[in-house]
CSV table of C-alpha atoms in Angstrom, one decimal:
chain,number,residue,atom,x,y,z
A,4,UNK,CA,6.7,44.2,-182.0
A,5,UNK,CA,10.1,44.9,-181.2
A,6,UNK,CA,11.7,44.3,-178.0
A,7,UNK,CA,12.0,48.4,-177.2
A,8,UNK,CA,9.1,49.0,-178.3
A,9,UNK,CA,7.1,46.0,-176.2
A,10,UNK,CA,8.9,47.4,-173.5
A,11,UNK,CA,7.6,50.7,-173.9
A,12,UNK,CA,4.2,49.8,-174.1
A,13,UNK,CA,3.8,48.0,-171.2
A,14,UNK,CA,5.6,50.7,-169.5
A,15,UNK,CA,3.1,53.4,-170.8
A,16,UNK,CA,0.0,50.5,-169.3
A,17,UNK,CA,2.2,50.7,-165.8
A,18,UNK,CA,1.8,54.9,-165.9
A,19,UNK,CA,-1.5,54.5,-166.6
A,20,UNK,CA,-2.2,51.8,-163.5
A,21,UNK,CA,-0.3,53.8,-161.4
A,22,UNK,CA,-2.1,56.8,-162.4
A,23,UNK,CA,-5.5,55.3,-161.8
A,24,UNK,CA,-4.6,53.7,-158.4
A,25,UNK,CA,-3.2,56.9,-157.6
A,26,UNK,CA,-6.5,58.8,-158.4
A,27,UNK,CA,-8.2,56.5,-156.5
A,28,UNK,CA,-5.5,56.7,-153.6
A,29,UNK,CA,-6.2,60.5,-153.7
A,30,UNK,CA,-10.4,60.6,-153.6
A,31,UNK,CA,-9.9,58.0,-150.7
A,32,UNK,CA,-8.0,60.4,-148.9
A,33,UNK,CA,-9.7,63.0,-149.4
A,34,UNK,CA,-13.3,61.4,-148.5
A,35,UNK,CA,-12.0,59.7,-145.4
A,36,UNK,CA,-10.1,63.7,-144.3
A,37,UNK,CA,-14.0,65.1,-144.6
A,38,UNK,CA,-15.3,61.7,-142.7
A,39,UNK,CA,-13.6,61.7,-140.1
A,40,UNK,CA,-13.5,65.1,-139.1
A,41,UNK,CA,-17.4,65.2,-139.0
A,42,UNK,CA,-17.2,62.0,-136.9
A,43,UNK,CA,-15.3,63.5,-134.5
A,44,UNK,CA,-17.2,66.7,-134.4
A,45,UNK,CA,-20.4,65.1,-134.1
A,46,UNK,CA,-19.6,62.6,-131.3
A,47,UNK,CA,-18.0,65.9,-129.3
A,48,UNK,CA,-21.1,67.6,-129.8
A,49,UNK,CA,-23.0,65.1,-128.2
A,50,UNK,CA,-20.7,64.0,-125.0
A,51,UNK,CA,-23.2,64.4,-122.7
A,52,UNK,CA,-25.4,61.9,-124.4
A,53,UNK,CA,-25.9,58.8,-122.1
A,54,UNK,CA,-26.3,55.8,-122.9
A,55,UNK,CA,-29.4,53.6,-122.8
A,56,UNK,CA,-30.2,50.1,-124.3
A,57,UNK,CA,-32.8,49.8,-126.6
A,58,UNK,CA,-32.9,53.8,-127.1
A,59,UNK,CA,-32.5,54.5,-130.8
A,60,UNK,CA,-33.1,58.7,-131.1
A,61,UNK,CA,-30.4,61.4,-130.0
A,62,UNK,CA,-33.5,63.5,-128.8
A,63,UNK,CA,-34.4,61.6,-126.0
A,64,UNK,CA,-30.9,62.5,-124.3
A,65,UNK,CA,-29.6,58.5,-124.4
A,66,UNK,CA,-28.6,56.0,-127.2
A,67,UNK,CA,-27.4,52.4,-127.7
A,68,UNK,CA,-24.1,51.3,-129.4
A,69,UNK,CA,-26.4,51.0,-132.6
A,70,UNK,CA,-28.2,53.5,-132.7
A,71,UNK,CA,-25.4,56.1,-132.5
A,72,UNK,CA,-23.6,54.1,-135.2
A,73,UNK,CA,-26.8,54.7,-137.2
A,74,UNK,CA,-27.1,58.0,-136.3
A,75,UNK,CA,-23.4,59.5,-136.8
A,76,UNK,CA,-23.2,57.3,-139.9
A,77,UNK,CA,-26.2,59.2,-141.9
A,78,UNK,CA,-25.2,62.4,-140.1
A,79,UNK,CA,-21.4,61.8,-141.9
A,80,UNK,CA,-22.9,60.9,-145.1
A,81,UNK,CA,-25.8,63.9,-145.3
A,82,UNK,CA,-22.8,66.2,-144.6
A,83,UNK,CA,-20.5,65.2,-147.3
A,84,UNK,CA,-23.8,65.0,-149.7
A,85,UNK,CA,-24.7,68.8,-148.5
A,86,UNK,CA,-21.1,69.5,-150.5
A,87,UNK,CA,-21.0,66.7,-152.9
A,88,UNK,CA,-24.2,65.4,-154.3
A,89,UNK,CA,-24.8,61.8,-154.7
A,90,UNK,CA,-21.8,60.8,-152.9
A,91,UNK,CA,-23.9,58.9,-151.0
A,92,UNK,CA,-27.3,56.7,-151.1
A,93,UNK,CA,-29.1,57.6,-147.7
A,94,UNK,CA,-31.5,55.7,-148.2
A,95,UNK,CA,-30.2,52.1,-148.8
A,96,UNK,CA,-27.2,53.3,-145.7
A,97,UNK,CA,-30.7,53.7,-143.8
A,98,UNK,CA,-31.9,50.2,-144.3
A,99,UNK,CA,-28.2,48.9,-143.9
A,100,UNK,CA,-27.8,50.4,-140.4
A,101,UNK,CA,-31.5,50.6,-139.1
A,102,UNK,CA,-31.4,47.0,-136.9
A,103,UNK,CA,-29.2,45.9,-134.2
A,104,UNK,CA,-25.7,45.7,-133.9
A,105,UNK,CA,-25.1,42.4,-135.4
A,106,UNK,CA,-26.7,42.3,-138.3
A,107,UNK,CA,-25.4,46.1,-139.0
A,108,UNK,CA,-22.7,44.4,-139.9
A,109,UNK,CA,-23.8,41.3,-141.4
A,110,UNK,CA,-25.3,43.5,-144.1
A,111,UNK,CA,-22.1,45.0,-144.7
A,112,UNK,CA,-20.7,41.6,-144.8
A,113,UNK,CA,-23.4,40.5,-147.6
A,114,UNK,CA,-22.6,43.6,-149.4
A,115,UNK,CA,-19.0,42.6,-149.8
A,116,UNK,CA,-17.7,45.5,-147.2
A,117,UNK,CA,-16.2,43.3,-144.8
A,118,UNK,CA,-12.7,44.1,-144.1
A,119,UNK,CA,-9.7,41.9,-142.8
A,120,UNK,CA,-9.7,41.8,-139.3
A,121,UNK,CA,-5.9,42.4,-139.7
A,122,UNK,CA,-5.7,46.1,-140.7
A,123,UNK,CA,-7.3,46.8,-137.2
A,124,UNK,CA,-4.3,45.8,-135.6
A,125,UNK,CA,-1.9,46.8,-138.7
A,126,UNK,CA,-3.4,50.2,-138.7
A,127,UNK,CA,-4.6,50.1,-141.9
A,128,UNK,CA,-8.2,49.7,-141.2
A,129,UNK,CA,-9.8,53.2,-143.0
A,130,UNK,CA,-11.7,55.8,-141.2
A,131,UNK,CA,-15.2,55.5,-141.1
A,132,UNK,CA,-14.9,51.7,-140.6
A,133,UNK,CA,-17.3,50.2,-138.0
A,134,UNK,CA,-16.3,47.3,-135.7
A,135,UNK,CA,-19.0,44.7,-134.6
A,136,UNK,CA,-17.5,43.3,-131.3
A,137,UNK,CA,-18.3,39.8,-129.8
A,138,UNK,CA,-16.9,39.5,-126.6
A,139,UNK,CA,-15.5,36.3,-124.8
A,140,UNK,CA,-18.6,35.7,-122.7
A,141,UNK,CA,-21.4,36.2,-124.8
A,142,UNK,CA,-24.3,37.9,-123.0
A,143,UNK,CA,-27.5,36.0,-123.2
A,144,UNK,CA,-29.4,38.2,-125.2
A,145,UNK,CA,-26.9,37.5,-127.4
A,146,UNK,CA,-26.7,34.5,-127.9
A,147,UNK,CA,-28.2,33.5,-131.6
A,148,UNK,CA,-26.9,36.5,-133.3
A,149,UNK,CA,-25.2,36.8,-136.4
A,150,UNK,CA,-21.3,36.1,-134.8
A,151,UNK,CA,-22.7,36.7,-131.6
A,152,UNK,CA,-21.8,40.2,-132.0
A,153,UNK,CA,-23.2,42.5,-128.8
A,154,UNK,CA,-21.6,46.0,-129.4
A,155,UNK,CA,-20.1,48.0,-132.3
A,156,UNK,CA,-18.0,50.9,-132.6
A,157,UNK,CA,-17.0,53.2,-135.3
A,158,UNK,CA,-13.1,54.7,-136.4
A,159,UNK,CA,-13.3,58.7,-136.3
A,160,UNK,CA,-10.4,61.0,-137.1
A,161,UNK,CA,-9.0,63.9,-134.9
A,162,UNK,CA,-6.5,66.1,-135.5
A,163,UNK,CA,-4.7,63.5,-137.7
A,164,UNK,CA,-4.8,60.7,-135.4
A,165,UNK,CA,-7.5,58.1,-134.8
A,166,UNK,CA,-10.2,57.6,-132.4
A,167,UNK,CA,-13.2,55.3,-131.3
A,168,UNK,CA,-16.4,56.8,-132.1
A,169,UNK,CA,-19.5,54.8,-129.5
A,170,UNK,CA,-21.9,54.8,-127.1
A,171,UNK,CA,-21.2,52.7,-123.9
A,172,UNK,CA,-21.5,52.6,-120.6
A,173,UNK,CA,-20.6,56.4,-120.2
A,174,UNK,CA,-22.8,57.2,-123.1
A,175,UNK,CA,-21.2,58.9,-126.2
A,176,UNK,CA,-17.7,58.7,-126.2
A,177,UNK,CA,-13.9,59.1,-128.1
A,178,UNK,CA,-11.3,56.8,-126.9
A,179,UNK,CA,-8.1,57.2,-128.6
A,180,UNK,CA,-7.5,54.4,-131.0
A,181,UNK,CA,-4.5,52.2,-130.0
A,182,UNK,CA,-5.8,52.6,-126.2
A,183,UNK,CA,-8.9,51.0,-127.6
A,184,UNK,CA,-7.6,48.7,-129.5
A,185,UNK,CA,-5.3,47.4,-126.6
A,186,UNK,CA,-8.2,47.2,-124.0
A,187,UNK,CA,-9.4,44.7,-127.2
A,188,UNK,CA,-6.5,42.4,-128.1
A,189,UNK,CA,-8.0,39.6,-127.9
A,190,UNK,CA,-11.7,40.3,-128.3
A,191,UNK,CA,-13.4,39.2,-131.6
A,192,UNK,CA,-13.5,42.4,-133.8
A,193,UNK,CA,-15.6,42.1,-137.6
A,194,UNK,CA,-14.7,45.3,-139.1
A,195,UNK,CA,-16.6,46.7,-142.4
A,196,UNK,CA,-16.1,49.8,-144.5
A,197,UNK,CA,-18.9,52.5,-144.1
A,198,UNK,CA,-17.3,54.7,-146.9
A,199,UNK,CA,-17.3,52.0,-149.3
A,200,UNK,CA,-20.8,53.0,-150.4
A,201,UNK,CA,-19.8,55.7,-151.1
A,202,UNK,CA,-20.0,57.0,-155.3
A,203,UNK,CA,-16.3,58.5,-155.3
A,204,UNK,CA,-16.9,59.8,-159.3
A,205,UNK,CA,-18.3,63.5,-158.0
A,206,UNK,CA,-15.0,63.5,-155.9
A,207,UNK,CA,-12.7,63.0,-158.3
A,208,UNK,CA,-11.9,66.5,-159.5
A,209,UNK,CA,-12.0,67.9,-156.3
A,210,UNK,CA,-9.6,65.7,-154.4
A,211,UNK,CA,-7.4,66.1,-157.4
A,212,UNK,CA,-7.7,69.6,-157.8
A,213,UNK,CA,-7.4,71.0,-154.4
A,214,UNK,CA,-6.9,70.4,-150.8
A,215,UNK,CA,-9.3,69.2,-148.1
A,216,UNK,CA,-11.0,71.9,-146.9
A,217,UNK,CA,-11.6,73.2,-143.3
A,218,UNK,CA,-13.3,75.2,-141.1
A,219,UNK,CA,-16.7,76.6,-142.3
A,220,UNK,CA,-16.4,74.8,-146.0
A,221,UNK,CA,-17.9,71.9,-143.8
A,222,UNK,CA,-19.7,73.3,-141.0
A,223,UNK,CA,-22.7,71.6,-140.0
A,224,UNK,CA,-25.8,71.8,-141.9
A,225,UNK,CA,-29.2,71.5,-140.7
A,226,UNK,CA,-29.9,68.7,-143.3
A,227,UNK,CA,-28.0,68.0,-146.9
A,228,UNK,CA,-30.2,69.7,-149.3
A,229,UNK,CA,-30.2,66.6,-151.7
A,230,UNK,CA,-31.5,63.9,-148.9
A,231,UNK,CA,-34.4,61.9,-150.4
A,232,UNK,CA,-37.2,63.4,-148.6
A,233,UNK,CA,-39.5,61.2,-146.1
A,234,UNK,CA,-41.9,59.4,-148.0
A,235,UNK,CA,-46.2,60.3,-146.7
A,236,UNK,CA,-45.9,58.4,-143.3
A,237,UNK,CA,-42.6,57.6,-143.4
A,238,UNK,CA,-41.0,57.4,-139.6
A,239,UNK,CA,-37.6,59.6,-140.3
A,240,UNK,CA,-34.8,57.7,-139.8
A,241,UNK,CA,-33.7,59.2,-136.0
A,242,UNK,CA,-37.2,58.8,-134.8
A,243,UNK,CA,-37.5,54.8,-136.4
A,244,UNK,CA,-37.7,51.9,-134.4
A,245,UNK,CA,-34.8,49.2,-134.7
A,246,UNK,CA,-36.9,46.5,-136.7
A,247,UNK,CA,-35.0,43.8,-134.7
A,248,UNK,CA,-33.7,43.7,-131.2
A,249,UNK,CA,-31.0,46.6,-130.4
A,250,UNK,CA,-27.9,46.9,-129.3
């Protein structure tokens, strides 16, 4: 092989590289646009939610940390299913996000969707990620968890900028993100990436082919037509009890 045409090749494997990261660059985009606009309409929509420890359903007017990272998690995903089929497994987010705080996150961590601690404070951490917090003074029923983790938050998306998606001592809440972020500077943060479950191969003509879409393209729906239905005697996933301690 000569040395033009050697040089040619691997400039034609570069364009092609470049092209795929770029693809993937693009359905990113466009899943995290749709994410975090449905995170932020969902936790406005239920502001006056209060909070209560231990409380794991949105219909009995309070929630823990958990349980509304549970619950605006499969609300997100069953949204983005209702318009793109098989984006996401409900089911196996279910079992991921259906115990307590810390181990939410350690079974992101087992499935290889932990995220650097860095691109919190670098910006870079993607919407959608949820943040497992263990804070200085550990409270005692906390002590003995996986990284003695006793709240978790979640990154939504407003009007381009970022917020904090949780339920604390006000109840349901959206904090702006660097405000947050600097009320947590030094406060043990183990982030993880909710939309990398997602199957991004029903995305990829649409976030290639045209832009995000607003406005009543993805209005809420009562429930994503393709959700795996509840199996006979099957506790529906709002209504289930956290299978270990909450919070």
């Amino acid at each position: 092989m000569t040395a033009n045409v050697q040089t040619g090749f691997f400039d034609f494997l570069d364009n092609i590289g470049n092209g795929l990261i770029n693809g993937i660059k693009s359905v990113f985009n466009f899943l995290s646009s749709i994410a975090g606009r449905i995170l932020s309409e969902f936790t406005s929509r239920h502001s006056h939610i209060s909070y209560g420890f231990g409380s794991k359903s949105l219909s009995s007017g309070s929630i823990d940390c958990s349980g509304w990272v549970h619950q605006a998690s499969l609300h997100m995903m069953r949204e983005i299913n209702a318009k793109h089929p098989g984006t996401f497994d409900i089911e196996r987010a279910n079992k991921m996000l259906s115990n307590g705080a810390a181990w939410q996150i350690e079974s992101f961590q087992k499935a290889g969707l932990g995220l650097d601690p860095k691109s919190l404070h670098d910006g870079t951490a993607p919407i959608g990620t949820i943040i497992g917090i263990r804070r200085s003074n550990v409270p005692g029923w906390a002590s003995g968890r996986p990284n003695g983790i006793s709240h978790i938050v979640m990154i939504a998306e407003k009007d381009g900028k970022k917020y904090i998606s949780e339920s604390g001592g006000r109840g349901v809440k959206m904090t702006p993100y660097d405000e947050w972020m600097q009320k947590n500077s030094s406060t043990k943060l183990f982030p993880v990436n909710l939309l990398g479950l997602a199957n991004t191969k029903g995305l990829e003509n649409t976030a290639t082919r045209q832009p995000v879409q607003t406005g009543p393209h993805y209005a809420p729906t009562q429930r994503a037509a393709n959700d795996r239905p509840a199996k006979p005697g099957r506790i529906m996933p709002e209504l289930a009890p956290p299978n270990k301690q909450t919070a």
